[in-house]
Coordinates of C-alpha atoms in Angstrom, one line a residue:
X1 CA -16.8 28.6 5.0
X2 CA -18.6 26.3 7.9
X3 CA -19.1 23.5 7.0
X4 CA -22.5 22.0 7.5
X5 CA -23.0 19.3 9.7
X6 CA -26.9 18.8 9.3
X7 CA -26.9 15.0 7.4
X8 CA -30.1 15.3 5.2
X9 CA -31.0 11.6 4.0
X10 CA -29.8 12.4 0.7
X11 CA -26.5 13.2 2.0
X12 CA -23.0 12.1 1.1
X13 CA -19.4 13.5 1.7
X14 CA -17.8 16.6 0.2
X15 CA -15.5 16.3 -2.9
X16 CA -12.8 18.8 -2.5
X17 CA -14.0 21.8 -3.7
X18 CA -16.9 21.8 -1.5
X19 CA -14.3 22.2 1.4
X20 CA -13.3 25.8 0.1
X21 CA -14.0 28.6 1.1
X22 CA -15.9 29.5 -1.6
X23 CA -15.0 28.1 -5.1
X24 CA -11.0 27.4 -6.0
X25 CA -9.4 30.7 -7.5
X26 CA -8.5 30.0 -11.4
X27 CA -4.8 30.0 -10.3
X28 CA -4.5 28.6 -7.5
X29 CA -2.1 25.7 -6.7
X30 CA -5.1 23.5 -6.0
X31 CA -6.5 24.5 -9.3
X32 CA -3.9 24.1 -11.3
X33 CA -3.1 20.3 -9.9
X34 CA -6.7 19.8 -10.8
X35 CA -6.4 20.6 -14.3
X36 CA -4.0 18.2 -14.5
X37 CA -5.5 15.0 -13.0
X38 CA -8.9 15.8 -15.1
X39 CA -7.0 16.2 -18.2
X40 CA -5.7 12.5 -17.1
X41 CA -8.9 11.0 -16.7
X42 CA -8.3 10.3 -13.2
X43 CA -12.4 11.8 -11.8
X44 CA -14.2 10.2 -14.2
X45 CA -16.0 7.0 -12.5
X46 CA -15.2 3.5 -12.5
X47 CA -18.2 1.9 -12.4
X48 CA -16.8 -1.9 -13.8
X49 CA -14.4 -1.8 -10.9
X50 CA -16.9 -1.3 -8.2
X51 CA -19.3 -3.9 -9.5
X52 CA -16.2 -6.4 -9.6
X53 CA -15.4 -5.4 -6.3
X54 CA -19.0 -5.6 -4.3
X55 CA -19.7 -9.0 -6.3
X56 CA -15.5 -9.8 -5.0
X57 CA -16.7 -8.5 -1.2
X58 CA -20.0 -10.3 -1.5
X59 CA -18.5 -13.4 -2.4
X60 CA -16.2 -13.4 0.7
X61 CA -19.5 -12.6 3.1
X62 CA -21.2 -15.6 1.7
X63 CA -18.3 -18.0 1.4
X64 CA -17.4 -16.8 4.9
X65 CA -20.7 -17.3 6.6
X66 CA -21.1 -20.7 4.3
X67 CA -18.3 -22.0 6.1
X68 CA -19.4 -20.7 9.6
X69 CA -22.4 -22.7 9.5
X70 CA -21.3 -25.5 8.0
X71 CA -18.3 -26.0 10.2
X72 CA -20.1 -25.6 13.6
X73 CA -18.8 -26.4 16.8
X74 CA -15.3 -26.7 16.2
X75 CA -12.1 -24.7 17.3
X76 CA -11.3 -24.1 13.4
X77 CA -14.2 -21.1 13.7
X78 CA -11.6 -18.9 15.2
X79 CA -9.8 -18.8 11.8
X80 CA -13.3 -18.0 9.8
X81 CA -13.6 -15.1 13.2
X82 CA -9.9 -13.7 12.1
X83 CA -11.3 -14.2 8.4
X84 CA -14.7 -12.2 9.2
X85 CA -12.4 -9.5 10.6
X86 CA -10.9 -8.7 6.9
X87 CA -14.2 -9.0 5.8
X88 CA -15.3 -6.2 7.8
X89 CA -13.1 -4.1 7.2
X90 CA -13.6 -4.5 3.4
X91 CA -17.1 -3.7 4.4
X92 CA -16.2 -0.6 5.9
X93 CA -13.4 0.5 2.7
X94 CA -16.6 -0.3 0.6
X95 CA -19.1 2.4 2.5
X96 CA -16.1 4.9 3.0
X97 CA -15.9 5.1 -1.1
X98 CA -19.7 5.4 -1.0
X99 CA -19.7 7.8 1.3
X100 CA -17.2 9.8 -1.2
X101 CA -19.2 9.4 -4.0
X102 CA -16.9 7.6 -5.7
X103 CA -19.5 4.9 -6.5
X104 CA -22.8 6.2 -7.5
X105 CA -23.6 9.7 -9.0
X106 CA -26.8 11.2 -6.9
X107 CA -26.5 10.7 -3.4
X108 CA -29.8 8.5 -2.3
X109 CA -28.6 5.3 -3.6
X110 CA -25.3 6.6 -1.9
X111 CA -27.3 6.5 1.7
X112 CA -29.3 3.6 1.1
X113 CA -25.8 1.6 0.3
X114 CA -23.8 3.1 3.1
X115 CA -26.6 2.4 5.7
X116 CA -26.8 -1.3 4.5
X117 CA -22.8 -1.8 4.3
X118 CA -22.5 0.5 7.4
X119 CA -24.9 0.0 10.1
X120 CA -26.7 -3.5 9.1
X121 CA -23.4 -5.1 7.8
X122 CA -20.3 -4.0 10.3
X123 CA -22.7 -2.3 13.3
X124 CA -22.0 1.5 12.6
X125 CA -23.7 4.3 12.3
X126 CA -23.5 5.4 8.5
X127 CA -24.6 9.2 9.5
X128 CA -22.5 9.8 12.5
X129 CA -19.5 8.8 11.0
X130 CA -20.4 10.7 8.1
X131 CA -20.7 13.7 10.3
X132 CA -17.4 12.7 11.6
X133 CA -15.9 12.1 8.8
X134 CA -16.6 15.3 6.9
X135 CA -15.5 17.4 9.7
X136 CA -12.0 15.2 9.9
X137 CA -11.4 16.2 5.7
X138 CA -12.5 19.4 6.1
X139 CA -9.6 20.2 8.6
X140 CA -7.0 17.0 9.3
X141 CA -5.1 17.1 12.1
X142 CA -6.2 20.4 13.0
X143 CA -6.6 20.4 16.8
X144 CA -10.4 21.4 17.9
X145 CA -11.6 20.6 14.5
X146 CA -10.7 17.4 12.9
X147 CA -12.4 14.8 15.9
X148 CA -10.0 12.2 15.1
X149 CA -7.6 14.0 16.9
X150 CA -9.7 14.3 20.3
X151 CA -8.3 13.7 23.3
X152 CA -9.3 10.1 24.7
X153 CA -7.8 7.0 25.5
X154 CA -5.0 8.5 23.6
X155 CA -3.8 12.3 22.8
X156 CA -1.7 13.7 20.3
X157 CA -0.5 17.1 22.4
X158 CA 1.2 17.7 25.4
X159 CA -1.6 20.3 25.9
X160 CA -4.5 17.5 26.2
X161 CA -1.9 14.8 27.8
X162 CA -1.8 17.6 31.2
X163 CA -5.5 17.9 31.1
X164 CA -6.1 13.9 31.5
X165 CA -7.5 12.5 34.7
X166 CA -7.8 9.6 36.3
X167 CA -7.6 6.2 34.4
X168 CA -7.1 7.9 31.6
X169 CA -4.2 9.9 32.6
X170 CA -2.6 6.4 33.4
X171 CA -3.5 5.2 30.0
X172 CA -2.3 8.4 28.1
X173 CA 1.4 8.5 30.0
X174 CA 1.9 4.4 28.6
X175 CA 0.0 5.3 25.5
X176 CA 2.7 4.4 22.9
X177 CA 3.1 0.9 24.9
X178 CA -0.1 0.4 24.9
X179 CA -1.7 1.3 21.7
X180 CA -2.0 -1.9 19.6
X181 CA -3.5 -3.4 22.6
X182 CA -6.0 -0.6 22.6
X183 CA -6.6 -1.2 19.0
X184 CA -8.2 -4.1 19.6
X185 CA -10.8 -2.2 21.0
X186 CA -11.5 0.1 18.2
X187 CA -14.0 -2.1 16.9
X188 CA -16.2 -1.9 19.9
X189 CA -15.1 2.0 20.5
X190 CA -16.9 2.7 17.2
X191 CA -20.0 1.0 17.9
X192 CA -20.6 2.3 21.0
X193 CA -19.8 6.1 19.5
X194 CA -21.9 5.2 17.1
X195 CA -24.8 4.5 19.3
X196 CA -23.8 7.7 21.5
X197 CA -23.6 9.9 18.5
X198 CA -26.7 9.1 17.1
X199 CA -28.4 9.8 20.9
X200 CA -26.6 12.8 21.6
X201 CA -27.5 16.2 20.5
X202 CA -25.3 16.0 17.4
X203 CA -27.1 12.6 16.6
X204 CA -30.5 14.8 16.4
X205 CA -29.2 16.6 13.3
X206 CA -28.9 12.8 11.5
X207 CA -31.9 12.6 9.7
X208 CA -33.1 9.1 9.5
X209 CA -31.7 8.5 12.7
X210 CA -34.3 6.3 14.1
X211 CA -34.1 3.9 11.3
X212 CA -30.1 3.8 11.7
X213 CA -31.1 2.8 15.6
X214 CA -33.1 0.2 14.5
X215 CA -30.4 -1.1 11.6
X216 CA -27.6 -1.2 14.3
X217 CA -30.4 -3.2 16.4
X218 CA -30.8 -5.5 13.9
X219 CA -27.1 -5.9 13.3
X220 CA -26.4 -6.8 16.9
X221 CA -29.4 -9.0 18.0
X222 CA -28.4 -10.7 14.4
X223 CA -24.9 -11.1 15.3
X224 CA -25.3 -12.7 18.6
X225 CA -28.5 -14.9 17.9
X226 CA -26.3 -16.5 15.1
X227 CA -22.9 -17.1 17.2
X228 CA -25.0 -18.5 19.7
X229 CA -27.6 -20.8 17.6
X230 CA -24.9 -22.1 15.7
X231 CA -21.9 -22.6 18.6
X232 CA -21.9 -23.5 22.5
X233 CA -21.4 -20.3 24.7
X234 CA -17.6 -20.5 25.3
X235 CA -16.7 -20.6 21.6
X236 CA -19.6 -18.2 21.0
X237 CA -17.6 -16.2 23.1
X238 CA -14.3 -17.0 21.7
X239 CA -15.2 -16.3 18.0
X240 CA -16.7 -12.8 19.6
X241 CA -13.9 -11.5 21.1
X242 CA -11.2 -12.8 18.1
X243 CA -13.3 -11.2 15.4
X244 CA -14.0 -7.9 16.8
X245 CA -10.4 -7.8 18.0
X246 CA -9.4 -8.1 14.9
X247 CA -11.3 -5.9 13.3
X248 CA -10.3 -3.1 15.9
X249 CA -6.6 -3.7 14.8
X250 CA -7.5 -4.1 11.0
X251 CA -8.9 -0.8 10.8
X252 CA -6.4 0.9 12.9
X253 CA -3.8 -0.6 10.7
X254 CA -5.8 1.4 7.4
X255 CA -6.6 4.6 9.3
X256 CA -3.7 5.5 11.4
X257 CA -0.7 5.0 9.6
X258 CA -1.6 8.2 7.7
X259 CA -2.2 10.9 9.7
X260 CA -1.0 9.9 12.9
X261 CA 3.1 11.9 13.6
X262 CA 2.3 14.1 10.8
X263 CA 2.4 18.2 11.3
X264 CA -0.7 19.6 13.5
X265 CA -0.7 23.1 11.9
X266 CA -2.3 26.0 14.0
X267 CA -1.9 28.7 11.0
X268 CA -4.3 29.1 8.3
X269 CA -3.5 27.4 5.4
X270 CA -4.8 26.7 1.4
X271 CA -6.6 24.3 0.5
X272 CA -3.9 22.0 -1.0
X273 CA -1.0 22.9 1.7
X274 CA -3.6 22.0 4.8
X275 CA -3.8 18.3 2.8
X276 CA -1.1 17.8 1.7
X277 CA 1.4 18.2 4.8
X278 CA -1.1 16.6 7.2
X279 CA -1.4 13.2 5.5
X280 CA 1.4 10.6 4.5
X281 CA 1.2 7.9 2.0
X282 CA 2.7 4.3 2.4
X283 CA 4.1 2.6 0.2
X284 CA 4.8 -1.0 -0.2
X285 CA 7.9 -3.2 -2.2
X286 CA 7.6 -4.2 -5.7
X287 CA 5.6 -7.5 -5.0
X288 CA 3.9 -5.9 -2.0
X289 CA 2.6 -2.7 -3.1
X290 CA -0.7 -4.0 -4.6
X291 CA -1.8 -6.2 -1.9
X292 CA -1.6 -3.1 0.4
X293 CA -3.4 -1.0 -2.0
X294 CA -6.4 -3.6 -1.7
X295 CA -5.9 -4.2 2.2
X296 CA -5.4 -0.6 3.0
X297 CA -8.6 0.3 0.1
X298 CA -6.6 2.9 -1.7
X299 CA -6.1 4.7 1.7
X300 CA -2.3 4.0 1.5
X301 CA -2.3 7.1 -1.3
X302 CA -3.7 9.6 1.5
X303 CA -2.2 12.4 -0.1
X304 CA -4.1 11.9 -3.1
X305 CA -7.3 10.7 -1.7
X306 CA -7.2 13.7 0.7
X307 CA -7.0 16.1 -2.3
X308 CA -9.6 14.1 -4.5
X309 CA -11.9 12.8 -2.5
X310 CA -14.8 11.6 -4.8
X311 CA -11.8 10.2 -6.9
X312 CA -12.5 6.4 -7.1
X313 CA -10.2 4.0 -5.6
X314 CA -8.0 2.4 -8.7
X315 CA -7.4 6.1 -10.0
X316 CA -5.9 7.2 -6.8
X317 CA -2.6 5.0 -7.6
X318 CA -2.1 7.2 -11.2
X319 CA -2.4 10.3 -9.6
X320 CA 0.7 9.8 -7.1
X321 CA 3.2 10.9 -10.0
X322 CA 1.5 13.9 -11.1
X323 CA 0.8 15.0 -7.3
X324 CA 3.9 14.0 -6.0
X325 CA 5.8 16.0 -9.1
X326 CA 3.5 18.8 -8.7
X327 CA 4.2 19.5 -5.3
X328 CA 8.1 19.2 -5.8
X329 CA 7.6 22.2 -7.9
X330 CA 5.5 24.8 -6.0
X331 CA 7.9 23.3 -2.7
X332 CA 5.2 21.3 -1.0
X333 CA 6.7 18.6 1.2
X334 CA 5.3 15.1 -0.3
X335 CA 5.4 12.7 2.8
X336 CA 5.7 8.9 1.7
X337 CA 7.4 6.3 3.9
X338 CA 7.0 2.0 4.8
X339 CA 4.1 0.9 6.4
X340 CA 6.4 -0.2 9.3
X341 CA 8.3 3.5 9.5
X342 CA 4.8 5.2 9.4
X343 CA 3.7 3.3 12.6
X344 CA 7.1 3.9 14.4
X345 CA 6.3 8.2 13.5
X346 CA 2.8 7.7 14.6
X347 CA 4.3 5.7 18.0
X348 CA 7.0 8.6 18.0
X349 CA 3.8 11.2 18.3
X350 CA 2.1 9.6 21.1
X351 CA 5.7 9.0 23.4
X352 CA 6.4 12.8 22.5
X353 CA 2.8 13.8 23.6
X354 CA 3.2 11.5 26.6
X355 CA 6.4 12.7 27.9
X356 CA 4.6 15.5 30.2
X357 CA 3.0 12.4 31.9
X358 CA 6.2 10.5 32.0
X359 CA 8.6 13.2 33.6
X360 CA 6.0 13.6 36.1
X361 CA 7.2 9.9 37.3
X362 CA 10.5 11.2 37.4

């Protein structure tokens, strides 16, 4: 099946079955899991739980830009900058379960929400990210598919580490060194794909793409004219390059740890296999493992979420027994580690991809 990357306004991401090709066979592995998580309840929606949490996430925007104003010129706005940072990036966990229809049933009010969280609240492009996005499911960690394993400021194979040039060659033999300092960064990298995207020639397949332009606009020219109404230019400047810094890092810390060191298949594989040993979950201690479910959005059960897509966020927790037992029988290896070991294996992936760049140092 190809997948179609045309973005009609009503869009919204695929649920897992529309990743097939062509409708799950009764007996499949896939099908069979599935059975099991519907007869647990763990699709049906969870509509109470998003309305607490978009009236939780829209309390911290207001409380956050309360205090931003009311404190004004002082050197305490670099902790409301670090605290705007998590707010972003709950932004951005809030249009990601949009954007999986986890939230609303049709898909309009699904666009209209993820344009307003995505592009007029954190700066990116709702569409081109959905464009990315889909193609990243549809095919994880599959090399010449999945964009989030392009070659860039960083690579993942020895294959694209050879073919660097240039400044980037430099930065791809140090990658592992320097990757959290790239990460703060990522904030800014996404915006400025986003604007690329949405110009290129993939951008002309977004429909609505002029009124994303003029959303990210808005965002921007809003952004600056407050820092700079309501602070002199050097701590205008200050609170700029904290918050988006920390932003950059805050959503590298959700996205990375679980993909990142994890197999790169070449084969063909089903449905459930190509998921399931692509991904990695991370786990947290027994007082820790629900503050990272709410930092991380759910995303630290990437097994599960990657199976389920359009499976809302507080389910995704329930499902890990019956998927992780599941795969124990049909000999499925179930990847869960520490947040801390998942970054050293994604570290270990970029020195090992590196290491063609490094022997050439001698």
């Amino acid at each position: 099946m190809t997948i179609d990357t045309a973005l009609p306004d009503d869009t919204a991401l695929p649920d897992a079955t529309d990743l097939f090709d062509g409708p799950p066979r009764s007996g499949s592995d896939y099908a069979q899991l599935s059975r099991r998580i519907a007869a647990a309840g763990l699709l049906d929606r969870r509509p109470g739980y998003y309305v607490i949490r978009f009236l939780l996430v829209g309390a911290l925007i207001a409380g956050t830009i309360s205090t931003f104003v009311l404190l004004g010129d002082s050197p305490w706005q670099l902790l409301v900058a670090a605290a705007a940072a998590v707010v972003y990036g709950q932004v951005a966990l809030l249009a990601h379960d949009v954007a999986h229809r986890q939230v609303f049933r049709t898909r309009r009010p699904a666009v209209i929400t993820g344009r307003v969280l995505g592009n007029l609240g954190i700066g990116m492009s709702y569409g081109w990210w959905m464009d990315k996005h889909t193609r990243h499911h549809a095919n994880p960690n599959h090399e010449g598919l999945d964009p989030d394993v392009e070659a860039g400021a960083l690579v993942w194979t020895g294959e694209q580490a050879s073919a660097a040039r240039g400044l980037t060659r430099f930065v791809n033999r140090h990658q592992a060194l320097l990757f959290f300092p790239l990460l703060t960064l990522a904030g800014i990298d996404l915006r400025r794909s986003s604007v690329r995207g949405l110009l290129g020639e993939r951008g002309a397949m977004v429909r609505g793409r002029r009124l994303e332009l003029c959303l990210l606009a808005a965002h921007a020219v809003g952004y600056l004219t407050a820092l700079f109404l309501v602070l002199p230019p050097v701590l205008a400047i200050g609170f700029f390059v904290v918050h988006q810094a920390l932003f950059g890092v805050y959503l590298g810390s959700i996205f990375a740890p679980n993909h990142k060191g994890m197999a790169m298949p070449e084969e063909r594989l089903d449905f459930l296999r190509k998921q399931v040993i692509t991904s990695r979950n991370v786990r947290g201690g027994s007082r820790t493992d629900g503050l990272l479910h709410v930092a991380m959005g759910g995303l630290n059960h990437q097994i599960e979420h990657h199976l389920f897509p359009s499976m809302p966020t507080p389910n995704v927790r329930r499902a890990r027994p019956i998927v992780r037992s599941f795969c124990a029988e049909i000999g499925v290896p179930y990847h869960e580690t520490s947040l801390v070991r998942s970054w050293a294996e994604a570290l270990g992936q970029l020195r090992r991809a590196s290491a063609p760049l490094r022997a050439e140092r001698g």
